[in-house]
């Protein structure tokens, strides 16, 4: 793949906007723009909203939990098939999921297809970029966070070098933003944090609004599955260690590419912090 430059595969500035938006959705307080779903469990918060007048929607499920937040960042290292193989076996709607291309330690291109679960709705497929992030000393709305760790997913543009063709009989859906965001506030115990599952998606195609309204809140309940399966993070890492950390894919780019990206992240992070501070000042005026 020597003909490709890093920027041909990863649009760094666009991705940083996606990352900022994902974290913002996870950390922002619930206001009147959200609909609150009755989870029948005081420990689980699920809210959702429609995007404009389309079938696109955003849903957020949140819980508090205990664990080693840094393990999740290590778990999110790219190039391993184990997580995707397991999901295909365990998710009755997932018909295919695989790494198309390992970009670097922090990024990979994923293809996935799913049955809809409704006989009148065609199955969907996606080509996405999956990455990981770790922020320290993060400030949002005047609240300080010791650490934020996330695995994030968003759809590639149609003209992306590794965009896979739409599978026969499927509709190409768009993941606007998706991922688990783990956030640890200053002052919290080292092993306590909050996890939010975010799904912002345009399912595309012709889907009756009542069906969208029916399945959207349930998507947020995925956060409960995440907490229940948290033990798998450690067990998966142990299995990888026993296998000598052997990956099933060879990266297109090595660490110098990552360092270049990190440098861009640092400069844009400073801009972000300034924007958040200015936004908070305006809110105080209101």
PDB file of C-alpha atoms in Angstrom:
ATOM      1  CA  UNK A   1       0.000   0.000   0.000  1.00  0.00           C
ATOM      2  CA  UNK A   2       2.929   2.357  -0.509  1.00  0.00           C
ATOM      3  CA  UNK A   3       0.835   4.326  -3.020  1.00  0.00           C
ATOM      4  CA  UNK A   4      -1.409   5.555  -0.193  1.00  0.00           C
ATOM      5  CA  UNK A   5      -0.600   8.449   2.077  1.00  0.00           C
ATOM      6  CA  UNK A   6      -1.947   8.521   5.608  1.00  0.00           C
ATOM      7  CA  UNK A   7      -4.278  11.385   4.760  1.00  0.00           C
ATOM      8  CA  UNK A   8      -5.743   9.259   1.932  1.00  0.00           C
ATOM      9  CA  UNK A   9      -7.058   6.853   4.558  1.00  0.00           C
ATOM     10  CA  UNK A  10      -7.638   8.986   7.669  1.00  0.00           C
ATOM     11  CA  UNK A  11      -8.887  12.555   7.461  1.00  0.00           C
ATOM     12  CA  UNK A  12      -7.399  13.672  10.780  1.00  0.00           C
ATOM     13  CA  UNK A  13      -9.264  16.953  11.175  1.00  0.00           C
ATOM     14  CA  UNK A  14     -12.585  15.328  10.258  1.00  0.00           C
ATOM     15  CA  UNK A  15     -11.937  12.539  12.716  1.00  0.00           C
ATOM     16  CA  UNK A  16     -11.100  14.944  15.504  1.00  0.00           C
ATOM     17  CA  UNK A  17     -14.454  16.630  14.910  1.00  0.00           C
ATOM     18  CA  UNK A  18     -16.112  13.208  15.214  1.00  0.00           C
ATOM     19  CA  UNK A  19     -14.228  12.503  18.431  1.00  0.00           C
ATOM     20  CA  UNK A  20     -15.184  15.850  19.931  1.00  0.00           C
ATOM     21  CA  UNK A  21     -18.829  15.327  18.975  1.00  0.00           C
ATOM     22  CA  UNK A  22     -18.887  11.811  20.462  1.00  0.00           C
ATOM     23  CA  UNK A  23     -17.441  12.980  23.770  1.00  0.00           C
ATOM     24  CA  UNK A  24     -19.837  15.924  23.823  1.00  0.00           C
ATOM     25  CA  UNK A  25     -22.866  13.654  23.375  1.00  0.00           C
ATOM     26  CA  UNK A  26     -21.608  11.409  26.172  1.00  0.00           C
ATOM     27  CA  UNK A  27     -20.942  14.194  28.679  1.00  0.00           C
ATOM     28  CA  UNK A  28     -23.633  16.777  27.954  1.00  0.00           C
ATOM     29  CA  UNK A  29     -26.519  17.118  30.425  1.00  0.00           C
ATOM     30  CA  UNK A  30     -29.971  15.962  29.373  1.00  0.00           C
ATOM     31  CA  UNK A  31     -32.144  18.825  28.142  1.00  0.00           C
ATOM     32  CA  UNK A  32     -35.561  19.159  26.498  1.00  0.00           C
ATOM     33  CA  UNK A  33     -34.214  18.094  23.093  1.00  0.00           C
ATOM     34  CA  UNK A  34     -33.916  14.515  24.384  1.00  0.00           C
ATOM     35  CA  UNK A  35     -36.680  11.989  24.967  1.00  0.00           C
ATOM     36  CA  UNK A  36     -36.160   9.957  28.136  1.00  0.00           C
ATOM     37  CA  UNK A  37     -36.736   6.218  27.831  1.00  0.00           C
ATOM     38  CA  UNK A  38     -38.167   4.363  30.821  1.00  0.00           C
ATOM     39  CA  UNK A  39     -35.503   1.698  31.401  1.00  0.00           C
ATOM     40  CA  UNK A  40     -37.254   0.394  34.542  1.00  0.00           C
ATOM     41  CA  UNK A  41     -33.812   0.473  36.172  1.00  0.00           C
ATOM     42  CA  UNK A  42     -32.597   3.509  38.138  1.00  0.00           C
ATOM     43  CA  UNK A  43     -28.988   2.587  37.321  1.00  0.00           C
ATOM     44  CA  UNK A  44     -29.500   2.907  33.554  1.00  0.00           C
ATOM     45  CA  UNK A  45     -30.197   6.163  31.745  1.00  0.00           C
ATOM     46  CA  UNK A  46     -31.311   6.038  28.089  1.00  0.00           C
ATOM     47  CA  UNK A  47     -32.213   9.126  26.058  1.00  0.00           C
ATOM     48  CA  UNK A  48     -32.732   9.587  22.339  1.00  0.00           C
ATOM     49  CA  UNK A  49     -33.613  12.161  19.706  1.00  0.00           C
ATOM     50  CA  UNK A  50     -34.525  12.279  16.042  1.00  0.00           C
ATOM     51  CA  UNK A  51     -32.174  14.159  13.728  1.00  0.00           C
ATOM     52  CA  UNK A  52     -34.311  16.688  11.873  1.00  0.00           C
ATOM     53  CA  UNK A  53     -37.286  15.120  10.106  1.00  0.00           C
ATOM     54  CA  UNK A  54     -35.345  12.136   8.785  1.00  0.00           C
ATOM     55  CA  UNK A  55     -35.105   8.583  10.089  1.00  0.00           C
ATOM     56  CA  UNK A  56     -31.649   9.389  11.446  1.00  0.00           C
ATOM     57  CA  UNK A  57     -31.409   9.348  15.212  1.00  0.00           C
ATOM     58  CA  UNK A  58     -29.046   9.578  18.187  1.00  0.00           C
ATOM     59  CA  UNK A  59     -29.383   7.440  21.293  1.00  0.00           C
ATOM     60  CA  UNK A  60     -27.312   7.463  24.487  1.00  0.00           C
ATOM     61  CA  UNK A  61     -27.250   4.827  27.221  1.00  0.00           C
ATOM     62  CA  UNK A  62     -25.302   5.547  30.413  1.00  0.00           C
ATOM     63  CA  UNK A  63     -24.306   3.622  33.539  1.00  0.00           C
ATOM     64  CA  UNK A  64     -21.774   3.935  36.326  1.00  0.00           C
ATOM     65  CA  UNK A  65     -19.381   1.031  36.832  1.00  0.00           C
ATOM     66  CA  UNK A  66     -16.122  -0.108  38.371  1.00  0.00           C
ATOM     67  CA  UNK A  67     -13.000  -1.372  36.648  1.00  0.00           C
ATOM     68  CA  UNK A  68      -9.627  -0.390  35.243  1.00  0.00           C
ATOM     69  CA  UNK A  69     -10.386   2.248  32.618  1.00  0.00           C
ATOM     70  CA  UNK A  70      -6.904   1.900  31.088  1.00  0.00           C
ATOM     71  CA  UNK A  71      -7.543  -1.757  30.257  1.00  0.00           C
ATOM     72  CA  UNK A  72     -10.220  -0.709  27.783  1.00  0.00           C
ATOM     73  CA  UNK A  73      -7.742   1.428  25.847  1.00  0.00           C
ATOM     74  CA  UNK A  74      -5.348  -1.511  25.611  1.00  0.00           C
ATOM     75  CA  UNK A  75      -8.243  -3.773  24.617  1.00  0.00           C
ATOM     76  CA  UNK A  76      -9.069  -1.363  21.778  1.00  0.00           C
ATOM     77  CA  UNK A  77      -5.699  -1.761  20.070  1.00  0.00           C
ATOM     78  CA  UNK A  78      -6.366  -2.520  16.413  1.00  0.00           C
ATOM     79  CA  UNK A  79      -5.426  -5.567  14.370  1.00  0.00           C
ATOM     80  CA  UNK A  80      -7.114  -8.389  16.301  1.00  0.00           C
ATOM     81  CA  UNK A  81      -9.963 -10.473  14.883  1.00  0.00           C
ATOM     82  CA  UNK A  82     -11.119 -11.959  18.200  1.00  0.00           C
ATOM     83  CA  UNK A  83     -13.768  -9.351  19.073  1.00  0.00           C
ATOM     84  CA  UNK A  84     -15.339  -9.413  15.604  1.00  0.00           C
ATOM     85  CA  UNK A  85     -15.360 -13.201  15.364  1.00  0.00           C
ATOM     86  CA  UNK A  86     -17.106 -13.373  18.727  1.00  0.00           C
ATOM     87  CA  UNK A  87     -19.742 -10.799  17.764  1.00  0.00           C
ATOM     88  CA  UNK A  88     -20.656 -12.686  14.590  1.00  0.00           C
ATOM     89  CA  UNK A  89     -21.173 -15.836  16.644  1.00  0.00           C
ATOM     90  CA  UNK A  90     -23.166 -14.176  19.431  1.00  0.00           C
ATOM     91  CA  UNK A  91     -25.178 -11.460  17.668  1.00  0.00           C
ATOM     92  CA  UNK A  92     -28.064 -13.181  15.905  1.00  0.00           C
ATOM     93  CA  UNK A  93     -28.558 -10.222  13.559  1.00  0.00           C
ATOM     94  CA  UNK A  94     -24.890  -9.816  12.527  1.00  0.00           C
ATOM     95  CA  UNK A  95     -24.186 -11.792   9.347  1.00  0.00           C
ATOM     96  CA  UNK A  96     -20.622 -10.609   8.700  1.00  0.00           C
ATOM     97  CA  UNK A  97     -18.013  -8.475  10.424  1.00  0.00           C
ATOM     98  CA  UNK A  98     -14.330  -8.284   9.580  1.00  0.00           C
ATOM     99  CA  UNK A  99     -11.267  -6.099   9.397  1.00  0.00           C
ATOM    100  CA  UNK A 100     -10.811  -4.945   5.822  1.00  0.00           C
ATOM    101  CA  UNK A 101      -7.546  -3.111   6.452  1.00  0.00           C
ATOM    102  CA  UNK A 102      -5.414  -2.384   9.504  1.00  0.00           C
ATOM    103  CA  UNK A 103      -4.319   1.228   9.162  1.00  0.00           C
ATOM    104  CA  UNK A 104      -2.220   1.603  12.308  1.00  0.00           C
ATOM    105  CA  UNK A 105      -2.354   0.691  15.982  1.00  0.00           C
ATOM    106  CA  UNK A 106      -5.288   3.050  16.524  1.00  0.00           C
ATOM    107  CA  UNK A 107      -7.320   2.638  13.313  1.00  0.00           C
ATOM    108  CA  UNK A 108      -8.809  -0.095  11.162  1.00  0.00           C
ATOM    109  CA  UNK A 109     -11.371  -0.317   8.365  1.00  0.00           C
ATOM    110  CA  UNK A 110     -14.326  -2.560   9.213  1.00  0.00           C
ATOM    111  CA  UNK A 111     -17.048  -4.100   7.055  1.00  0.00           C
ATOM    112  CA  UNK A 112     -20.246  -5.259   8.750  1.00  0.00           C
ATOM    113  CA  UNK A 113     -23.656  -6.499   7.607  1.00  0.00           C
ATOM    114  CA  UNK A 114     -26.779  -7.105   9.686  1.00  0.00           C
ATOM    115  CA  UNK A 115     -30.270  -8.429   9.245  1.00  0.00           C
ATOM    116  CA  UNK A 116     -32.844  -5.856  10.295  1.00  0.00           C
ATOM    117  CA  UNK A 117     -34.934  -8.085  12.541  1.00  0.00           C
ATOM    118  CA  UNK A 118     -38.071  -7.027  10.620  1.00  0.00           C
ATOM    119  CA  UNK A 119     -39.186  -9.102   7.650  1.00  0.00           C
ATOM    120  CA  UNK A 120     -40.359  -5.988   5.789  1.00  0.00           C
ATOM    121  CA  UNK A 121     -37.003  -4.188   6.216  1.00  0.00           C
ATOM    122  CA  UNK A 122     -33.963  -5.028   4.073  1.00  0.00           C
ATOM    123  CA  UNK A 123     -30.680  -5.895   5.804  1.00  0.00           C
ATOM    124  CA  UNK A 124     -28.087  -3.116   6.211  1.00  0.00           C
ATOM    125  CA  UNK A 125     -24.346  -2.990   5.760  1.00  0.00           C
ATOM    126  CA  UNK A 126     -21.580  -0.541   6.623  1.00  0.00           C
ATOM    127  CA  UNK A 127     -17.968   0.250   5.875  1.00  0.00           C
ATOM    128  CA  UNK A 128     -16.493   2.135   8.799  1.00  0.00           C
ATOM    129  CA  UNK A 129     -13.354   3.407  10.426  1.00  0.00           C
ATOM    130  CA  UNK A 130     -12.902   2.126  13.970  1.00  0.00           C
ATOM    131  CA  UNK A 131     -10.443   3.911  16.224  1.00  0.00           C
ATOM    132  CA  UNK A 132      -9.551   4.455  19.842  1.00  0.00           C
ATOM    133  CA  UNK A 133      -8.742   7.529  21.905  1.00  0.00           C
ATOM    134  CA  UNK A 134      -7.445   8.435  25.331  1.00  0.00           C
ATOM    135  CA  UNK A 135      -7.630  11.922  26.822  1.00  0.00           C
ATOM    136  CA  UNK A 136      -6.270  13.075  30.184  1.00  0.00           C
ATOM    137  CA  UNK A 137      -7.051  16.253  32.123  1.00  0.00           C
ATOM    138  CA  UNK A 138     -10.039  16.879  29.882  1.00  0.00           C
ATOM    139  CA  UNK A 139     -12.393  19.792  30.535  1.00  0.00           C
ATOM    140  CA  UNK A 140     -16.023  19.876  29.399  1.00  0.00           C
ATOM    141  CA  UNK A 141     -18.581  22.430  30.597  1.00  0.00           C
ATOM    142  CA  UNK A 142     -16.240  23.430  33.422  1.00  0.00           C
ATOM    143  CA  UNK A 143     -16.080  19.833  34.679  1.00  0.00           C
ATOM    144  CA  UNK A 144     -12.641  18.248  34.879  1.00  0.00           C
ATOM    145  CA  UNK A 145     -12.071  14.625  33.905  1.00  0.00           C
ATOM    146  CA  UNK A 146      -8.977  12.676  34.839  1.00  0.00           C
ATOM    147  CA  UNK A 147      -9.358  10.314  31.920  1.00  0.00           C
ATOM    148  CA  UNK A 148     -11.584   9.695  28.941  1.00  0.00           C
ATOM    149  CA  UNK A 149     -11.161   6.496  26.948  1.00  0.00           C
ATOM    150  CA  UNK A 150     -13.291   5.549  23.956  1.00  0.00           C
ATOM    151  CA  UNK A 151     -13.573   3.235  21.000  1.00  0.00           C
ATOM    152  CA  UNK A 152     -15.320   5.073  18.180  1.00  0.00           C
ATOM    153  CA  UNK A 153     -16.782   4.156  14.797  1.00  0.00           C
ATOM    154  CA  UNK A 154     -17.931   6.258  11.841  1.00  0.00           C
ATOM    155  CA  UNK A 155     -18.740   5.485   8.209  1.00  0.00           C
ATOM    156  CA  UNK A 156     -16.191   6.096   5.478  1.00  0.00           C
ATOM    157  CA  UNK A 157     -17.128   8.428   2.611  1.00  0.00           C
ATOM    158  CA  UNK A 158     -18.355   6.800  -0.592  1.00  0.00           C
ATOM    159  CA  UNK A 159     -15.087   7.541  -2.398  1.00  0.00           C
ATOM    160  CA  UNK A 160     -12.849   6.105   0.329  1.00  0.00           C
ATOM    161  CA  UNK A 161     -10.069   3.840  -0.939  1.00  0.00           C
ATOM    162  CA  UNK A 162     -11.329   0.868   1.080  1.00  0.00           C
ATOM    163  CA  UNK A 163     -15.067   1.395   0.931  1.00  0.00           C
ATOM    164  CA  UNK A 164     -16.576  -2.020   0.301  1.00  0.00           C
ATOM    165  CA  UNK A 165     -19.336  -2.495  -2.285  1.00  0.00           C
ATOM    166  CA  UNK A 166     -22.887  -2.834  -1.000  1.00  0.00           C
ATOM    167  CA  UNK A 167     -23.754  -6.473  -0.486  1.00  0.00           C
ATOM    168  CA  UNK A 168     -26.537  -7.895  -2.691  1.00  0.00           C
ATOM    169  CA  UNK A 169     -29.959  -7.290  -1.183  1.00  0.00           C
ATOM    170  CA  UNK A 170     -28.615  -4.823   1.384  1.00  0.00           C
ATOM    171  CA  UNK A 171     -28.986  -1.091   1.941  1.00  0.00           C
ATOM    172  CA  UNK A 172     -25.889   0.925   2.820  1.00  0.00           C
ATOM    173  CA  UNK A 173     -26.556   2.631   6.144  1.00  0.00           C
ATOM    174  CA  UNK A 174     -24.443   5.421   7.628  1.00  0.00           C
ATOM    175  CA  UNK A 175     -22.926   5.456  11.081  1.00  0.00           C
ATOM    176  CA  UNK A 176     -22.679   9.146  11.860  1.00  0.00           C
ATOM    177  CA  UNK A 177     -20.994   8.411  15.179  1.00  0.00           C
ATOM    178  CA  UNK A 178     -20.887   5.400  17.448  1.00  0.00           C
ATOM    179  CA  UNK A 179     -18.913   4.127  20.384  1.00  0.00           C
ATOM    180  CA  UNK A 180     -18.444   3.560  24.092  1.00  0.00           C
ATOM    181  CA  UNK A 181     -17.109   6.552  26.008  1.00  0.00           C
ATOM    182  CA  UNK A 182     -15.593   5.866  29.436  1.00  0.00           C
ATOM    183  CA  UNK A 183     -15.195   9.029  31.542  1.00  0.00           C
ATOM    184  CA  UNK A 184     -13.601   9.437  34.944  1.00  0.00           C
ATOM    185  CA  UNK A 185     -14.148  12.724  36.774  1.00  0.00           C
ATOM    186  CA  UNK A 186     -11.559  14.328  38.997  1.00  0.00           C
ATOM    187  CA  UNK A 187     -12.104  13.235  42.568  1.00  0.00           C
ATOM    188  CA  UNK A 188     -13.546   9.835  41.680  1.00  0.00           C
ATOM    189  CA  UNK A 189     -11.956   6.653  42.982  1.00  0.00           C
ATOM    190  CA  UNK A 190      -9.393   5.236  40.587  1.00  0.00           C
ATOM    191  CA  UNK A 191     -11.574   2.247  39.673  1.00  0.00           C
ATOM    192  CA  UNK A 192     -14.873   4.126  39.244  1.00  0.00           C
ATOM    193  CA  UNK A 193     -16.098   5.718  36.028  1.00  0.00           C
ATOM    194  CA  UNK A 194     -19.138   6.292  33.832  1.00  0.00           C
ATOM    195  CA  UNK A 195     -19.726   4.565  30.505  1.00  0.00           C
ATOM    196  CA  UNK A 196     -21.955   5.939  27.768  1.00  0.00           C
ATOM    197  CA  UNK A 197     -22.888   4.045  24.642  1.00  0.00           C
ATOM    198  CA  UNK A 198     -23.582   6.415  21.758  1.00  0.00           C
ATOM    199  CA  UNK A 199     -25.245   5.467  18.482  1.00  0.00           C
ATOM    200  CA  UNK A 200     -25.952   8.156  15.914  1.00  0.00           C
ATOM    201  CA  UNK A 201     -27.083   6.532  12.679  1.00  0.00           C
ATOM    202  CA  UNK A 202     -28.950   7.081   9.455  1.00  0.00           C
ATOM    203  CA  UNK A 203     -30.436   3.665   8.580  1.00  0.00           C
ATOM    204  CA  UNK A 204     -31.178   4.938   5.043  1.00  0.00           C
ATOM    205  CA  UNK A 205     -33.746   3.385   2.744  1.00  0.00           C
ATOM    206  CA  UNK A 206     -37.479   3.381   3.324  1.00  0.00           C
ATOM    207  CA  UNK A 207     -38.274   2.533   6.944  1.00  0.00           C
ATOM    208  CA  UNK A 208     -41.623   3.426   8.537  1.00  0.00           C
ATOM    209  CA  UNK A 209     -41.154   5.963  11.327  1.00  0.00           C
ATOM    210  CA  UNK A 210     -43.007   3.757  13.818  1.00  0.00           C
ATOM    211  CA  UNK A 211     -40.376   1.054  13.395  1.00  0.00           C
ATOM    212  CA  UNK A 212     -37.562   3.549  13.959  1.00  0.00           C
ATOM    213  CA  UNK A 213     -39.325   4.810  17.080  1.00  0.00           C
ATOM    214  CA  UNK A 214     -39.731   1.249  18.295  1.00  0.00           C
ATOM    215  CA  UNK A 215     -36.126   0.074  18.053  1.00  0.00           C
ATOM    216  CA  UNK A 216     -34.264   3.314  18.821  1.00  0.00           C
ATOM    217  CA  UNK A 217     -34.644   3.338  22.646  1.00  0.00           C
ATOM    218  CA  UNK A 218     -33.632  -0.315  22.863  1.00  0.00           C
ATOM    219  CA  UNK A 219     -30.328   0.493  21.155  1.00  0.00           C
ATOM    220  CA  UNK A 220     -29.352   2.495  24.226  1.00  0.00           C
ATOM    221  CA  UNK A 221     -29.753  -0.562  26.444  1.00  0.00           C
ATOM    222  CA  UNK A 222     -26.562  -1.904  24.866  1.00  0.00           C
ATOM    223  CA  UNK A 223     -24.744  -0.129  27.700  1.00  0.00           C
ATOM    224  CA  UNK A 224     -26.120  -2.766  30.082  1.00  0.00           C
ATOM    225  CA  UNK A 225     -24.613  -5.514  27.923  1.00  0.00           C
ATOM    226  CA  UNK A 226     -21.275  -3.669  27.971  1.00  0.00           C
ATOM    227  CA  UNK A 227     -21.208  -3.564  31.779  1.00  0.00           C
ATOM    228  CA  UNK A 228     -22.298  -7.211  32.050  1.00  0.00           C
ATOM    229  CA  UNK A 229     -19.496  -8.310  29.694  1.00  0.00           C
ATOM    230  CA  UNK A 230     -16.788  -6.067  31.159  1.00  0.00           C
ATOM    231  CA  UNK A 231     -14.900  -9.130  32.452  1.00  0.00           C
ATOM    232  CA  UNK A 232     -14.180 -10.034  28.835  1.00  0.00           C
ATOM    233  CA  UNK A 233     -11.842  -7.074  28.494  1.00  0.00           C
ATOM    234  CA  UNK A 234      -9.330  -8.632  30.880  1.00  0.00           C
ATOM    235  CA  UNK A 235      -9.839 -12.191  29.618  1.00  0.00           C
ATOM    236  CA  UNK A 236      -9.383 -11.122  25.980  1.00  0.00           C
ATOM    237  CA  UNK A 237      -6.164  -9.283  26.837  1.00  0.00           C
ATOM    238  CA  UNK A 238      -4.918 -12.358  28.667  1.00  0.00           C
ATOM    239  CA  UNK A 239      -5.588 -14.533  25.624  1.00  0.00           C
ATOM    240  CA  UNK A 240      -3.765 -12.071  23.380  1.00  0.00           C
ATOM    241  CA  UNK A 241      -0.794 -12.087  25.739  1.00  0.00           C
ATOM    242  CA  UNK A 242      -0.737 -15.884  25.757  1.00  0.00           C
ATOM    243  CA  UNK A 243      -0.631 -15.732  21.942  1.00  0.00           C
ATOM    244  CA  UNK A 244       2.360 -13.402  22.081  1.00  0.00           C
ATOM    245  CA  UNK A 245       0.270 -10.358  21.085  1.00  0.00           C
ATOM    246  CA  UNK A 246       0.194 -11.758  17.564  1.00  0.00           C
ATOM    247  CA  UNK A 247      -2.136  -9.788  15.290  1.00  0.00           C
ATOM    248  CA  UNK A 248      -3.995 -11.167  12.306  1.00  0.00           C
ATOM    249  CA  UNK A 249      -3.326  -8.120  10.133  1.00  0.00           C
ATOM    250  CA  UNK A 250      -0.315  -6.058   9.072  1.00  0.00           C
ATOM    251  CA  UNK A 251      -0.531  -2.306   9.573  1.00  0.00           C
ATOM    252  CA  UNK A 252      -0.263   0.031   6.598  1.00  0.00           C
ATOM    253  CA  UNK A 253       1.502   2.680   8.677  1.00  0.00           C
ATOM    254  CA  UNK A 254       3.812   2.540  11.675  1.00  0.00           C
ATOM    255  CA  UNK A 255       4.418   4.724  14.728  1.00  0.00           C
ATOM    256  CA  UNK A 256       5.828   7.805  12.948  1.00  0.00           C
ATOM    257  CA  UNK A 257       2.420   8.219  11.292  1.00  0.00           C
ATOM    258  CA  UNK A 258       0.755   8.031  14.676  1.00  0.00           C
ATOM    259  CA  UNK A 259       3.144  10.622  16.112  1.00  0.00           C
ATOM    260  CA  UNK A 260       2.257  12.980  13.280  1.00  0.00           C
ATOM    261  CA  UNK A 261      -1.427  12.504  14.037  1.00  0.00           C
ATOM    262  CA  UNK A 262      -0.882  13.008  17.772  1.00  0.00           C
ATOM    263  CA  UNK A 263       0.860  16.286  17.118  1.00  0.00           C
ATOM    264  CA  UNK A 264      -2.165  17.486  15.152  1.00  0.00           C
ATOM    265  CA  UNK A 265      -4.417  16.284  17.972  1.00  0.00           C
ATOM    266  CA  UNK A 266      -2.487  18.299  20.561  1.00  0.00           C
ATOM    267  CA  UNK A 267      -2.787  21.541  18.624  1.00  0.00           C
ATOM    268  CA  UNK A 268      -6.480  21.017  17.938  1.00  0.00           C
ATOM    269  CA  UNK A 269      -7.071  20.007  21.548  1.00  0.00           C
ATOM    270  CA  UNK A 270      -5.845  23.412  22.672  1.00  0.00           C
ATOM    271  CA  UNK A 271      -8.299  25.008  20.243  1.00  0.00           C
ATOM    272  CA  UNK A 272     -11.060  22.761  21.605  1.00  0.00           C
ATOM    273  CA  UNK A 273     -10.342  23.695  25.205  1.00  0.00           C
ATOM    274  CA  UNK A 274     -10.550  27.363  24.296  1.00  0.00           C
ATOM    275  CA  UNK A 275     -13.858  26.788  22.478  1.00  0.00           C
ATOM    276  CA  UNK A 276     -15.283  24.916  25.485  1.00  0.00           C
ATOM    277  CA  UNK A 277     -14.193  27.701  27.852  1.00  0.00           C
ATOM    278  CA  UNK A 278     -15.778  30.380  25.669  1.00  0.00           C
ATOM    279  CA  UNK A 279     -18.969  28.303  25.387  1.00  0.00           C
ATOM    280  CA  UNK A 280     -19.143  27.892  29.163  1.00  0.00           C
ATOM    281  CA  UNK A 281     -18.720  31.639  29.681  1.00  0.00           C
ATOM    282  CA  UNK A 282     -21.631  32.314  27.325  1.00  0.00           C
ATOM    283  CA  UNK A 283     -23.793  29.793  29.182  1.00  0.00           C
ATOM    284  CA  UNK A 284     -23.002  31.504  32.484  1.00  0.00           C
ATOM    285  CA  UNK A 285     -24.152  34.820  31.009  1.00  0.00           C
ATOM    286  CA  UNK A 286     -27.464  33.198  30.056  1.00  0.00           C
TER     287      UNK A 286
END
